[in-house]
PDB file of C-alpha atoms in Angstrom:
ATOM      1  CA  PRO A   1     -18.027  -1.338 -24.374  1.00 93.00           C
ATOM      2  CA  HIS A   2     -15.488  -1.633 -21.524  1.00 95.00           C
ATOM      3  CA  VAL A   3     -14.350  -5.211 -22.082  1.00 94.00           C
ATOM      4  CA  VAL A   4     -11.658  -5.798 -24.700  1.00 93.00           C
ATOM      5  CA  ARG A   5     -13.157  -7.007 -27.968  1.00 91.00           C
ATOM      6  CA  TYR A   6     -12.308 -10.465 -29.255  1.00 88.00           C
ATOM      7  CA  PHE A   7     -12.257 -10.824 -33.054  1.00 93.00           C
ATOM      8  CA  ALA A   8     -10.858 -14.246 -33.896  1.00 94.00           C
ATOM      9  CA  MET A   9      -8.722 -17.197 -32.852  1.00 92.00           C
ATOM     10  CA  GLU A  10      -6.307 -19.338 -34.839  1.00 95.00           C
ATOM     11  CA  GLU A  11      -4.090 -22.121 -33.611  1.00 95.00           C
ATOM     12  CA  ASP A  12      -1.288 -24.297 -34.820  1.00 95.00           C
ATOM     13  CA  ALA A  13       0.610 -27.155 -33.210  1.00 96.00           C
ATOM     14  CA  GLU A  14       2.454 -24.853 -30.818  1.00 95.00           C
ATOM     15  CA  PHE A  15       0.409 -21.702 -30.209  1.00 93.00           C
ATOM     16  CA  ILE A  16      -3.036 -20.192 -29.964  1.00 91.00           C
ATOM     17  CA  TYR A  17      -3.322 -16.770 -31.594  1.00 92.00           C
ATOM     18  CA  LEU A  18      -5.987 -14.295 -30.520  1.00 87.00           C
ATOM     19  CA  ALA A  19      -7.032 -11.213 -32.452  1.00 91.00           C
ATOM     20  CA  LEU A  20      -8.116  -8.580 -29.929  1.00 89.00           C
ATOM     21  CA  ALA A  21      -8.862  -4.876 -30.120  1.00 88.00           C
ATOM     22  CA  LEU A  22      -5.673  -2.827 -30.292  1.00 88.00           C
ATOM     23  CA  CYS A  23      -4.851  -0.992 -27.072  1.00 91.00           C
ATOM     24  CA  ALA A  24      -2.081   1.492 -26.330  1.00 90.00           C
ATOM     25  CA  GLY A  25      -1.157   0.126 -22.918  1.00 91.00           C
ATOM     26  CA  SER A  26      -2.506  -0.641 -19.484  1.00 93.00           C
ATOM     27  CA  LEU A  27      -3.656   1.378 -16.522  1.00 93.00           C
ATOM     28  CA  TYR A  28      -0.532   0.083 -14.782  1.00 94.00           C
ATOM     29  CA  ASP A  29       1.631   1.632 -17.524  1.00 92.00           C
ATOM     30  CA  ARG A  30      -0.160   4.970 -17.157  1.00 89.00           C
ATOM     31  CA  VAL A  31       0.235   5.056 -13.370  1.00 90.00           C
ATOM     32  CA  VAL A  32       3.908   4.010 -13.425  1.00 88.00           C
ATOM     33  CA  SER A  33       4.756   6.593 -16.111  1.00 86.00           C
ATOM     34  CA  GLY A  34       2.906   9.318 -14.205  1.00 76.00           C
ATOM     35  CA  ASP A  35       0.371   9.816 -17.018  1.00 71.00           C
ATOM     36  CA  VAL A  36      -2.445   9.374 -14.499  1.00 63.00           C
ATOM     37  CA  PRO A  37      -1.796  12.262 -12.151  1.00 54.00           C
ATOM     38  CA  ALA A  38      -2.708  11.428  -8.588  1.00 53.00           C
ATOM     39  CA  PRO A  39      -3.656  13.716  -5.742  1.00 51.00           C
ATOM     40  CA  PRO A  40      -0.790  14.600  -3.415  1.00 49.00           C
ATOM     41  CA  ARG A  41       0.240  11.957  -0.894  1.00 49.00           C
ATOM     42  CA  ALA A  42      -1.766  13.588   1.848  1.00 44.00           C
ATOM     43  CA  PHE A  43      -5.079  13.464  -0.007  1.00 50.00           C
ATOM     44  CA  THR A  44      -6.754  16.815   0.450  1.00 53.00           C
ATOM     45  CA  GLY A  45     -10.162  15.805  -0.790  1.00 58.00           C
ATOM     46  CA  GLY A  46      -9.951  17.740  -4.057  1.00 63.00           C
ATOM     47  CA  PRO A  47     -11.247  16.007  -7.176  1.00 62.00           C
ATOM     48  CA  PRO A  48      -8.901  13.676  -9.070  1.00 73.00           C
ATOM     49  CA  PRO A  49      -8.002  14.625 -12.654  1.00 81.00           C
ATOM     50  CA  ARG A  50     -10.645  14.141 -15.358  1.00 82.00           C
ATOM     51  CA  PHE A  51      -8.943  11.145 -17.061  1.00 84.00           C
ATOM     52  CA  THR A  52      -8.614   9.365 -13.716  1.00 88.00           C
ATOM     53  CA  CYS A  53     -12.322   9.745 -12.900  1.00 90.00           C
ATOM     54  CA  ARG A  54     -13.314   8.613 -16.393  1.00 92.00           C
ATOM     55  CA  ALA A  55     -10.960   5.610 -16.319  1.00 93.00           C
ATOM     56  CA  LEU A  56     -12.203   4.432 -12.924  1.00 95.00           C
ATOM     57  CA  ARG A  57     -15.839   4.890 -13.947  1.00 96.00           C
ATOM     58  CA  GLN A  58     -15.231   2.802 -17.087  1.00 96.00           C
ATOM     59  CA  LEU A  59     -13.421   0.145 -15.039  1.00 97.00           C
ATOM     60  CA  MET A  60     -16.468  -0.193 -12.816  1.00 97.00           C
ATOM     61  CA  GLN A  61     -18.847  -0.195 -15.798  1.00 98.00           C
ATOM     62  CA  GLY A  62     -16.881  -3.007 -17.458  1.00 97.00           C
ATOM     63  CA  LEU A  63     -16.940  -4.992 -14.240  1.00 97.00           C
ATOM     64  CA  SER A  64     -20.678  -4.389 -13.880  1.00 97.00           C
ATOM     65  CA  ASP A  65     -21.219  -5.618 -17.444  1.00 96.00           C
ATOM     66  CA  LEU A  66     -19.285  -8.823 -16.726  1.00 96.00           C
ATOM     67  CA  HIS A  67     -21.207  -9.435 -13.504  1.00 95.00           C
ATOM     68  CA  GLN A  68     -24.574  -8.806 -15.176  1.00 94.00           C
ATOM     69  CA  ASN A  69     -23.605 -11.578 -17.598  1.00 93.00           C
ATOM     70  CA  ASN A  70     -22.703 -13.896 -14.674  1.00 93.00           C
ATOM     71  CA  ILE A  71     -18.962 -13.675 -15.365  1.00 93.00           C
ATOM     72  CA  VAL A  72     -16.449 -13.272 -12.537  1.00 93.00           C
ATOM     73  CA  HIS A  73     -13.116 -11.950 -13.875  1.00 95.00           C
ATOM     74  CA  CYS A  74     -10.960 -13.508 -11.087  1.00 94.00           C
ATOM     75  CA  ASP A  75      -7.747 -11.644 -12.021  1.00 95.00           C
ATOM     76  CA  LEU A  76      -8.392  -7.914 -11.881  1.00 97.00           C
ATOM     77  CA  LYS A  77      -5.269  -5.798 -11.528  1.00 97.00           C
ATOM     78  CA  PRO A  78      -3.993  -2.599 -13.214  1.00 96.00           C
ATOM     79  CA  HIS A  79      -2.103  -4.678 -15.794  1.00 96.00           C
ATOM     80  CA  ASN A  80      -5.414  -6.167 -17.010  1.00 96.00           C
ATOM     81  CA  VAL A  81      -7.121  -2.807 -17.457  1.00 97.00           C
ATOM     82  CA  LEU A  82      -6.181  -1.696 -20.970  1.00 95.00           C
ATOM     83  CA  ILE A  83      -6.501   1.726 -22.580  1.00 93.00           C
ATOM     84  CA  THR A  84      -7.443   2.162 -26.233  1.00 90.00           C
ATOM     85  CA  ARG A  85      -5.418   4.310 -28.625  1.00 84.00           C
ATOM     86  CA  GLU A  86      -8.233   6.326 -30.168  1.00 81.00           C
ATOM     87  CA  LYS A  87     -10.433   7.535 -27.336  1.00 84.00           C
ATOM     88  CA  PHE A  88      -8.377   6.461 -24.306  1.00 87.00           C
ATOM     89  CA  ASP A  89     -11.242   4.245 -23.198  1.00 92.00           C
ATOM     90  CA  VAL A  90     -10.701   1.599 -20.533  1.00 95.00           C
ATOM     91  CA  LYS A  91     -11.182  -2.063 -21.463  1.00 96.00           C
ATOM     92  CA  LEU A  92     -10.987  -5.041 -19.102  1.00 97.00           C
ATOM     93  CA  ALA A  93      -8.742  -7.757 -20.509  1.00 94.00           C
ATOM     94  CA  ASP A  94      -7.194 -11.135 -19.755  1.00 91.00           C
ATOM     95  CA  VAL A  95     -10.279 -13.130 -18.871  1.00 85.00           C
ATOM     96  CA  GLY A  96      -8.367 -16.417 -19.034  1.00 81.00           C
ATOM     97  CA  LEU A  97      -9.145 -17.156 -15.377  1.00 85.00           C
ATOM     98  CA  ALA A  98     -12.736 -15.898 -15.541  1.00 86.00           C
ATOM     99  CA  ARG A  99     -15.603 -18.091 -14.397  1.00 87.00           C
ATOM    100  CA  ARG A 100     -19.127 -18.117 -15.702  1.00 89.00           C
ATOM    101  CA  LEU A 101     -21.680 -18.643 -12.962  1.00 85.00           C
ATOM    102  CA  GLU A 102     -24.827 -20.599 -13.695  1.00 82.00           C
ATOM    103  CA  PRO A 103     -27.789 -18.172 -13.799  1.00 77.00           C
ATOM    104  CA  GLU A 104     -29.214 -19.456 -10.504  1.00 71.00           C
ATOM    105  CA  ARG A 105     -25.818 -19.449  -8.725  1.00 75.00           C
ATOM    106  CA  SER A 106     -24.137 -16.583  -6.940  1.00 77.00           C
ATOM    107  CA  SER A 107     -20.958 -18.349  -5.804  1.00 79.00           C
ATOM    108  CA  TYR A 108     -18.417 -20.963  -6.788  1.00 79.00           C
ATOM    109  CA  ASN A 109     -15.806 -23.059  -5.011  1.00 68.00           C
ATOM    110  CA  ALA A 110     -12.103 -22.473  -5.414  1.00 63.00           C
ATOM    111  CA  LEU A 111     -10.344 -24.661  -7.944  1.00 57.00           C
ATOM    112  CA  SER A 112      -9.065 -27.780  -6.256  1.00 43.00           C
ATOM    113  CA  GLY A 113      -5.297 -27.911  -6.063  1.00 40.00           C
ATOM    114  CA  ALA A 114      -4.897 -24.172  -6.623  1.00 47.00           C
ATOM    115  CA  ALA A 115      -2.776 -23.104  -3.672  1.00 47.00           C
ATOM    116  CA  GLY A 116      -4.032 -19.701  -2.588  1.00 51.00           C
ATOM    117  CA  GLY A 117      -6.654 -19.695  -5.328  1.00 63.00           C
ATOM    118  CA  VAL A 118      -6.432 -18.159  -8.778  1.00 81.00           C
ATOM    119  CA  GLY A 119      -5.394 -14.638  -9.581  1.00 88.00           C
ATOM    120  CA  THR A 120      -2.294 -12.538  -9.067  1.00 92.00           C
ATOM    121  CA  THR A 121      -0.362 -12.197  -5.827  1.00 93.00           C
ATOM    122  CA  GLY A 122      -1.316  -9.002  -4.047  1.00 94.00           C
ATOM    123  CA  TRP A 123      -4.607  -8.462  -5.885  1.00 96.00           C
ATOM    124  CA  ARG A 124      -6.659 -11.437  -4.632  1.00 94.00           C
ATOM    125  CA  ALA A 125      -9.527 -11.169  -2.165  1.00 94.00           C
ATOM    126  CA  PRO A 126      -9.276 -12.761   1.309  1.00 94.00           C
ATOM    127  CA  GLU A 127     -11.798 -15.479   0.394  1.00 91.00           C
ATOM    128  CA  VAL A 128      -9.656 -16.472  -2.595  1.00 91.00           C
ATOM    129  CA  LEU A 129      -6.551 -16.726  -0.427  1.00 92.00           C
ATOM    130  CA  SER A 130      -8.349 -18.834   2.183  1.00 89.00           C
ATOM    131  CA  GLY A 131     -10.129 -21.057  -0.361  1.00 86.00           C
ATOM    132  CA  LYS A 132     -13.580 -20.153   0.940  1.00 86.00           C
ATOM    133  CA  ARG A 133     -16.808 -19.745  -1.054  1.00 85.00           C
ATOM    134  CA  GLN A 134     -16.252 -17.108  -3.722  1.00 88.00           C
ATOM    135  CA  THR A 135     -18.680 -14.658  -5.306  1.00 90.00           C
ATOM    136  CA  ARG A 136     -18.553 -11.616  -7.557  1.00 92.00           C
ATOM    137  CA  ALA A 137     -17.208  -9.844  -4.475  1.00 93.00           C
ATOM    138  CA  VAL A 138     -13.704 -11.143  -5.295  1.00 95.00           C
ATOM    139  CA  ASP A 139     -13.723  -8.743  -8.263  1.00 96.00           C
ATOM    140  CA  ILE A 140     -15.108  -5.889  -6.153  1.00 97.00           C
ATOM    141  CA  PHE A 141     -12.220  -6.320  -3.699  1.00 97.00           C
ATOM    142  CA  SER A 142      -9.665  -6.226  -6.532  1.00 97.00           C
ATOM    143  CA  ALA A 143     -11.378  -3.230  -8.129  1.00 98.00           C
ATOM    144  CA  GLY A 144     -11.176  -1.395  -4.803  1.00 97.00           C
ATOM    145  CA  CYS A 145      -7.440  -2.102  -4.681  1.00 97.00           C
ATOM    146  CA  ILE A 146      -7.100  -0.730  -8.229  1.00 97.00           C
ATOM    147  CA  VAL A 147      -9.012   2.444  -7.341  1.00 96.00           C
ATOM    148  CA  SER A 148      -6.752   3.011  -4.327  1.00 95.00           C
ATOM    149  CA  TYR A 149      -3.651   2.241  -6.411  1.00 95.00           C
ATOM    150  CA  VAL A 150      -4.636   4.780  -9.083  1.00 93.00           C
ATOM    151  CA  LEU A 151      -5.722   7.525  -6.678  1.00 92.00           C
ATOM    152  CA  THR A 152      -2.456   7.284  -4.714  1.00 91.00           C
ATOM    153  CA  GLY A 153      -0.259   7.300  -7.802  1.00 90.00           C
ATOM    154  CA  GLY A 154       0.863   3.692  -7.485  1.00 92.00           C
ATOM    155  CA  ASP A 155       0.756   2.879  -3.767  1.00 94.00           C
ATOM    156  CA  HIS A 156      -0.843  -0.511  -3.195  1.00 96.00           C
ATOM    157  CA  PRO A 157      -3.308  -0.392  -0.265  1.00 96.00           C
ATOM    158  CA  PHE A 158      -1.779  -3.533   1.286  1.00 97.00           C
ATOM    159  CA  GLY A 159       1.852  -2.500   1.191  1.00 96.00           C
ATOM    160  CA  PRO A 160       4.805  -1.930  -1.108  1.00 93.00           C
ATOM    161  CA  VAL A 161       6.282  -5.447  -0.990  1.00 94.00           C
ATOM    162  CA  VAL A 162       4.504  -7.716  -3.471  1.00 90.00           C
ATOM    163  CA  PHE A 163       4.957 -10.992  -1.606  1.00 89.00           C
ATOM    164  CA  GLU A 164       3.830  -9.513   1.726  1.00 95.00           C
ATOM    165  CA  ARG A 165       0.530  -8.208   0.329  1.00 95.00           C
ATOM    166  CA  ASP A 166      -1.328 -11.523   0.479  1.00 94.00           C
ATOM    167  CA  GLY A 167      -0.497 -11.835   4.180  1.00 95.00           C
ATOM    168  CA  ASN A 168      -1.611  -8.269   4.793  1.00 96.00           C
ATOM    169  CA  ILE A 169      -4.861  -8.936   2.922  1.00 96.00           C
ATOM    170  CA  VAL A 170      -5.622 -12.011   5.002  1.00 93.00           C
TER     171      VAL A 170
END
């Protein structure tokens, strides 16, 4: 229930068209617009707003569902966490870089030739950046960054400058 639904695919000579569940926007959009209220900068320990708790719980449930089906997302970031129009449910999206693990496997090797591994700058786990053995933990790292990002109202845990984040993560 917390992974975006795929309905159909069509293609022509130039494009591939996907029919996916309609979503109103992303978690990134909500945080940037201030629609996901965050605790004050000096976190006082009070509970986050109800939508925030629900959204983060659904994010983790969607990730758990993928992992139980031996799928590693490989590109988790707030932009890939969509919110539906009707119920404001969270749906994980953009699984174009995802990897399916064989049932008896718990890890995979980085793609050869992929400098710094796959994923988005600033949201990749240290083992992705170093090209080491990768597991479902790469998604857990990214999910932790998303939780921090949401709870701080848009502050990335590894710094404000996008291209410095990978170095800070390593």
